Amino acid sequence: MNAAIKPKLVLTGFMASGKSAVGRALAARLERRFIDTDHEIVARAGKPIGRIFAEDGEAAFRALEREVVAALAAAPDPAVIATGGGALVDNANYQVLSRAATIICLTARPEVIARRVSVSTVARPKLTEGNLPLEQRIAQLMEQRRDAYARAEFTVDTSDLSVSAAAERVLRILEGKE
Ligand code: S3P
């Protein structure tokens, strides 16, 4: 039924665009394993993302992220992989992921992202950098990452979609029906 869909799918895109929730729904629909790169990084580091950034710096986080992405891209099993919002900005990550998988970028309007993250910016240190109002910082970082995200094969705006509707949209795109 889903013969046209590559064994590995990568969901990338800005923080709170729905990567993990939609990725999980998609993995269930396709009966594939779901993997979240942030969870793998936290497991390797033995501490949460906020502490990795605060104690070891962003460069250390990005180095771990690169290791995790390379390992997942090289693993043979079919999977749905959700990356952290900054992963695709790194060219090495883009190179290995684009060879191994179909890359789908999820996006959402800045005000929708702001609403979704307003309870948990502690776990997202990139949003508190520069002490800007949340929505302004989101718009700024999105703009900086525009070209990186544009390298994905497909983009789905989840602003007005439920998790299951977004997963359905991604499936239809992968099946060539949209
Ligand atoms: C980051 C996004 C986060 C996490 C880290 C850095 C980013 O993942 O990887 O805080 O640079 O956009 P989510 O997109 O899952 O929140």
PDB file of N, CA, C and O in Angstrom, residues 90-129:
ATOM      1  N   ASP A  90      22.573  22.519  10.307  1.00  0.00           N
ATOM      2  CA  ASP A  90      23.927  21.974  10.182  1.00  0.00           C
ATOM      3  C   ASP A  90      24.038  21.211   8.868  1.00  0.00           C
ATOM      4  O   ASP A  90      23.309  20.250   8.635  1.00  0.00           O
ATOM      5  N   ASN A  91      24.972  21.631   8.018  1.00  0.00           N
ATOM      6  CA  ASN A  91      25.045  21.045   6.691  1.00  0.00           C
ATOM      7  C   ASN A  91      25.375  19.555   6.703  1.00  0.00           C
ATOM      8  O   ASN A  91      24.861  18.798   5.884  1.00  0.00           O
ATOM      9  N   ALA A  92      26.200  19.127   7.662  1.00  0.00           N
ATOM     10  CA  ALA A  92      26.541  17.697   7.756  1.00  0.00           C
ATOM     11  C   ALA A  92      25.264  16.894   8.031  1.00  0.00           C
ATOM     12  O   ALA A  92      25.054  15.822   7.453  1.00  0.00           O
ATOM     13  N   ASN A  93      24.420  17.407   8.907  1.00  0.00           N
ATOM     14  CA  ASN A  93      23.156  16.718   9.201  1.00  0.00           C
ATOM     15  C   ASN A  93      22.286  16.645   7.953  1.00  0.00           C
ATOM     16  O   ASN A  93      21.699  15.607   7.637  1.00  0.00           O
ATOM     17  N   TYR A  94      22.186  17.777   7.252  1.00  0.00           N
ATOM     18  CA  TYR A  94      21.368  17.791   6.038  1.00  0.00           C
ATOM     19  C   TYR A  94      21.880  16.760   5.034  1.00  0.00           C
ATOM     20  O   TYR A  94      21.095  16.014   4.444  1.00  0.00           O
ATOM     21  N   GLN A  95      23.199  16.693   4.870  1.00  0.00           N
ATOM     22  CA  GLN A  95      23.772  15.767   3.882  1.00  0.00           C
ATOM     23  C   GLN A  95      23.424  14.316   4.203  1.00  0.00           C
ATOM     24  O   GLN A  95      22.940  13.585   3.349  1.00  0.00           O
ATOM     25  N   VAL A  96      23.667  13.895   5.460  1.00  0.00           N
ATOM     26  CA  VAL A  96      23.403  12.476   5.771  1.00  0.00           C
ATOM     27  C   VAL A  96      21.909  12.178   5.753  1.00  0.00           C
ATOM     28  O   VAL A  96      21.493  11.111   5.292  1.00  0.00           O
ATOM     29  N   LEU A  97      21.106  13.119   6.220  1.00  0.00           N
ATOM     30  CA  LEU A  97      19.659  12.857   6.257  1.00  0.00           C
ATOM     31  C   LEU A  97      19.070  12.812   4.857  1.00  0.00           C
ATOM     32  O   LEU A  97      18.222  11.975   4.558  1.00  0.00           O
ATOM     33  N   SER A  98      19.515  13.703   3.985  1.00  0.00           N
ATOM     34  CA  SER A  98      18.907  13.738   2.653  1.00  0.00           C
ATOM     35  C   SER A  98      19.281  12.499   1.842  1.00  0.00           C
ATOM     36  O   SER A  98      18.522  12.071   0.977  1.00  0.00           O
ATOM     37  N   ARG A  99      20.442  11.909   2.162  1.00  0.00           N
ATOM     38  CA  ARG A  99      20.810  10.662   1.466  1.00  0.00           C
ATOM     39  C   ARG A  99      19.976   9.486   1.973  1.00  0.00           C
ATOM     40  O   ARG A  99      19.616   8.600   1.223  1.00  0.00           O
ATOM     41  N   ALA A 100      19.671   9.500   3.287  1.00  0.00           N
ATOM     42  CA  ALA A 100      19.052   8.318   3.902  1.00  0.00           C
ATOM     43  C   ALA A 100      17.528   8.354   3.933  1.00  0.00           C
ATOM     44  O   ALA A 100      16.887   7.321   4.115  1.00  0.00           O
ATOM     45  N   ALA A 101      16.948   9.534   3.799  1.00  0.00           N
ATOM     46  CA  ALA A 101      15.516   9.646   4.139  1.00  0.00           C
ATOM     47  C   ALA A 101      14.800  10.681   3.280  1.00  0.00           C
ATOM     48  O   ALA A 101      15.427  11.489   2.608  1.00  0.00           O
ATOM     49  N   THR A 102      13.475  10.628   3.355  1.00  0.00           N
ATOM     50  CA  THR A 102      12.667  11.732   2.827  1.00  0.00           C
ATOM     51  C   THR A 102      12.537  12.748   3.963  1.00  0.00           C
ATOM     52  O   THR A 102      12.154  12.388   5.075  1.00  0.00           O
ATOM     53  N   ILE A 103      12.848  13.992   3.684  1.00  0.00           N
ATOM     54  CA  ILE A 103      12.784  15.022   4.730  1.00  0.00           C
ATOM     55  C   ILE A 103      11.533  15.867   4.554  1.00  0.00           C
ATOM     56  O   ILE A 103      11.298  16.446   3.487  1.00  0.00           O
ATOM     57  N   ILE A 104      10.738  15.906   5.607  1.00  0.00           N
ATOM     58  CA  ILE A 104       9.510  16.706   5.607  1.00  0.00           C
ATOM     59  C   ILE A 104       9.677  17.798   6.664  1.00  0.00           C
ATOM     60  O   ILE A 104      10.022  17.501   7.812  1.00  0.00           O
ATOM     61  N   CYS A 105       9.426  19.027   6.264  1.00  0.00           N
ATOM     62  CA  CYS A 105       9.544  20.131   7.221  1.00  0.00           C
ATOM     63  C   CYS A 105       8.145  20.544   7.690  1.00  0.00           C
ATOM     64  O   CYS A 105       7.261  20.796   6.874  1.00  0.00           O
ATOM     65  N   LEU A 106       7.959  20.569   8.990  1.00  0.00           N
ATOM     66  CA  LEU A 106       6.702  21.100   9.530  1.00  0.00           C
ATOM     67  C   LEU A 106       6.927  22.555   9.894  1.00  0.00           C
ATOM     68  O   LEU A 106       8.003  22.942  10.354  1.00  0.00           O
ATOM     69  N   THR A 107       5.904  23.344   9.681  1.00  0.00           N
ATOM     70  CA  THR A 107       6.027  24.763   9.978  1.00  0.00           C
ATOM     71  C   THR A 107       4.737  25.221  10.663  1.00  0.00           C
ATOM     72  O   THR A 107       3.735  24.515  10.660  1.00  0.00           O
ATOM     73  N   ALA A 108       4.804  26.396  11.273  1.00  0.00           N
ATOM     74  CA  ALA A 108       3.588  26.998  11.851  1.00  0.00           C
ATOM     75  C   ALA A 108       3.846  28.496  11.992  1.00  0.00           C
ATOM     76  O   ALA A 108       5.003  28.931  12.052  1.00  0.00           O
ATOM     77  N   ARG A 109       2.778  29.267  12.060  1.00  0.00           N
ATOM     78  CA  ARG A 109       2.922  30.720  12.181  1.00  0.00           C
ATOM     79  C   ARG A 109       3.545  31.052  13.549  1.00  0.00           C
ATOM     80  O   ARG A 109       3.275  30.342  14.543  1.00  0.00           O
ATOM     81  N   PRO A 110       4.358  32.142  13.603  1.00  0.00           N
ATOM     82  CA  PRO A 110       5.032  32.494  14.857  1.00  0.00           C
ATOM     83  C   PRO A 110       4.095  32.582  16.063  1.00  0.00           C
ATOM     84  O   PRO A 110       4.424  32.115  17.145  1.00  0.00           O
ATOM     85  N   GLU A 111       2.887  33.141  15.862  1.00  0.00           N
ATOM     86  CA  GLU A 111       1.989  33.282  17.030  1.00  0.00           C
ATOM     87  C   GLU A 111       1.481  31.919  17.511  1.00  0.00           C
ATOM     88  O   GLU A 111       1.217  31.732  18.700  1.00  0.00           O
ATOM     89  N   VAL A 112       1.375  30.980  16.568  1.00  0.00           N
ATOM     90  CA  VAL A 112       0.942  29.627  16.945  1.00  0.00           C
ATOM     91  C   VAL A 112       2.070  28.933  17.714  1.00  0.00           C
ATOM     92  O   VAL A 112       1.852  28.300  18.753  1.00  0.00           O
ATOM     93  N   ILE A 113       3.292  29.094  17.216  1.00  0.00           N
ATOM     94  CA  ILE A 113       4.471  28.525  17.921  1.00  0.00           C
ATOM     95  C   ILE A 113       4.538  29.120  19.328  1.00  0.00           C
ATOM     96  O   ILE A 113       4.727  28.394  20.307  1.00  0.00           O
ATOM     97  N   ALA A 114       4.372  30.438  19.431  1.00  0.00           N
ATOM     98  CA  ALA A 114       4.465  31.116  20.733  1.00  0.00           C
ATOM     99  C   ALA A 114       3.433  30.540  21.696  1.00  0.00           C
ATOM    100  O   ALA A 114       3.734  30.289  22.862  1.00  0.00           O
ATOM    101  N   ARG A 115       2.239  30.314  21.218  1.00  0.00           N
ATOM    102  CA  ARG A 115       1.186  29.748  22.062  1.00  0.00           C
ATOM    103  C   ARG A 115       1.566  28.336  22.505  1.00  0.00           C
ATOM    104  O   ARG A 115       1.460  27.984  23.662  1.00  0.00           O
ATOM    105  N   ARG A 116       2.097  27.553  21.574  1.00  0.00           N
ATOM    106  CA  ARG A 116       2.428  26.163  21.905  1.00  0.00           C
ATOM    107  C   ARG A 116       3.598  26.054  22.883  1.00  0.00           C
ATOM    108  O   ARG A 116       3.649  25.126  23.670  1.00  0.00           O
ATOM    109  N   VAL A 117       4.564  26.969  22.796  1.00  0.00           N
ATOM    110  CA  VAL A 117       5.755  26.829  23.664  1.00  0.00           C
ATOM    111  C   VAL A 117       5.667  27.626  24.957  1.00  0.00           C
ATOM    112  O   VAL A 117       6.552  27.512  25.794  1.00  0.00           O
ATOM    113  N   SER A 118       4.620  28.440  25.104  1.00  0.00           N
ATOM    114  CA  SER A 118       4.634  29.383  26.225  1.00  0.00           C
ATOM    115  C   SER A 118       4.732  28.694  27.581  1.00  0.00           C
ATOM    116  O   SER A 118       5.188  29.281  28.548  1.00  0.00           O
ATOM    117  N   VAL A 119       4.385  27.412  27.652  1.00  0.00           N
ATOM    118  CA  VAL A 119       4.522  26.704  28.930  1.00  0.00           C
ATOM    119  C   VAL A 119       5.923  26.131  29.145  1.00  0.00           C
ATOM    120  O   VAL A 119       6.276  25.792  30.268  1.00  0.00           O
ATOM    121  N   SER A 120       6.708  26.024  28.091  1.00  0.00           N
ATOM    122  CA  SER A 120       7.953  25.267  28.273  1.00  0.00           C
ATOM    123  C   SER A 120       9.188  25.849  27.575  1.00  0.00           C
ATOM    124  O   SER A 120       9.907  25.137  26.902  1.00  0.00           O
ATOM    125  N   THR A 121       9.431  27.149  27.728  1.00  0.00           N
ATOM    126  CA  THR A 121      10.628  27.718  27.096  1.00  0.00           C
ATOM    127  C   THR A 121      11.910  27.290  27.815  1.00  0.00           C
ATOM    128  O   THR A 121      12.992  27.370  27.255  1.00  0.00           O
ATOM    129  N   VAL A 122      11.804  26.837  29.068  1.00  0.00           N
ATOM    130  CA  VAL A 122      12.988  26.394  29.831  1.00  0.00           C
ATOM    131  C   VAL A 122      13.717  25.274  29.082  1.00  0.00           C
ATOM    132  O   VAL A 122      14.935  25.220  29.040  1.00  0.00           O
ATOM    133  N   ALA A 123      12.919  24.396  28.481  1.00  0.00           N
ATOM    134  CA  ALA A 123      13.516  23.271  27.756  1.00  0.00           C
ATOM    135  C   ALA A 123      13.979  23.694  26.368  1.00  0.00           C
ATOM    136  O   ALA A 123      14.500  22.886  25.613  1.00  0.00           O
ATOM    137  N   ARG A 124      13.792  24.970  26.013  1.00  0.00           N
ATOM    138  CA  ARG A 124      14.150  25.430  24.670  1.00  0.00           C
ATOM    139  C   ARG A 124      15.011  26.682  24.759  1.00  0.00           C
ATOM    140  O   ARG A 124      14.552  27.804  24.489  1.00  0.00           O
ATOM    141  N   PRO A 125      16.275  26.501  25.120  1.00  0.00           N
ATOM    142  CA  PRO A 125      17.140  27.656  25.389  1.00  0.00           C
ATOM    143  C   PRO A 125      17.312  28.613  24.211  1.00  0.00           C
ATOM    144  O   PRO A 125      17.558  29.804  24.425  1.00  0.00           O
ATOM    145  N   LYS A 126      17.129  28.147  22.972  1.00  0.00           N
ATOM    146  CA  LYS A 126      17.296  29.044  21.826  1.00  0.00           C
ATOM    147  C   LYS A 126      16.245  30.165  21.829  1.00  0.00           C
ATOM    148  O   LYS A 126      16.442  31.205  21.230  1.00  0.00           O
ATOM    149  N   LEU A 127      15.127  29.932  22.504  1.00  0.00           N
ATOM    150  CA  LEU A 127      14.057  30.936  22.486  1.00  0.00           C
ATOM    151  C   LEU A 127      14.270  32.053  23.511  1.00  0.00           C
ATOM    152  O   LEU A 127      13.653  33.110  23.403  1.00  0.00           O
ATOM    153  N   THR A 128      15.122  31.818  24.492  1.00  0.00           N
ATOM    154  CA  THR A 128      15.330  32.857  25.512  1.00  0.00           C
ATOM    155  C   THR A 128      16.592  33.668  25.226  1.00  0.00           C
ATOM    156  O   THR A 128      16.855  34.658  25.900  1.00  0.00           O
ATOM    157  N   GLU A 129      17.348  33.293  24.181  1.00  0.00           N
ATOM    158  CA  GLU A 129      18.541  34.046  23.799  1.00  0.00           C
ATOM    159  C   GLU A 129      18.166  35.461  23.398  1.00  0.00           C
ATOM    160  O   GLU A 129      17.224  35.654  22.634  1.00  0.00           O
TER     161      GLU A 129
END
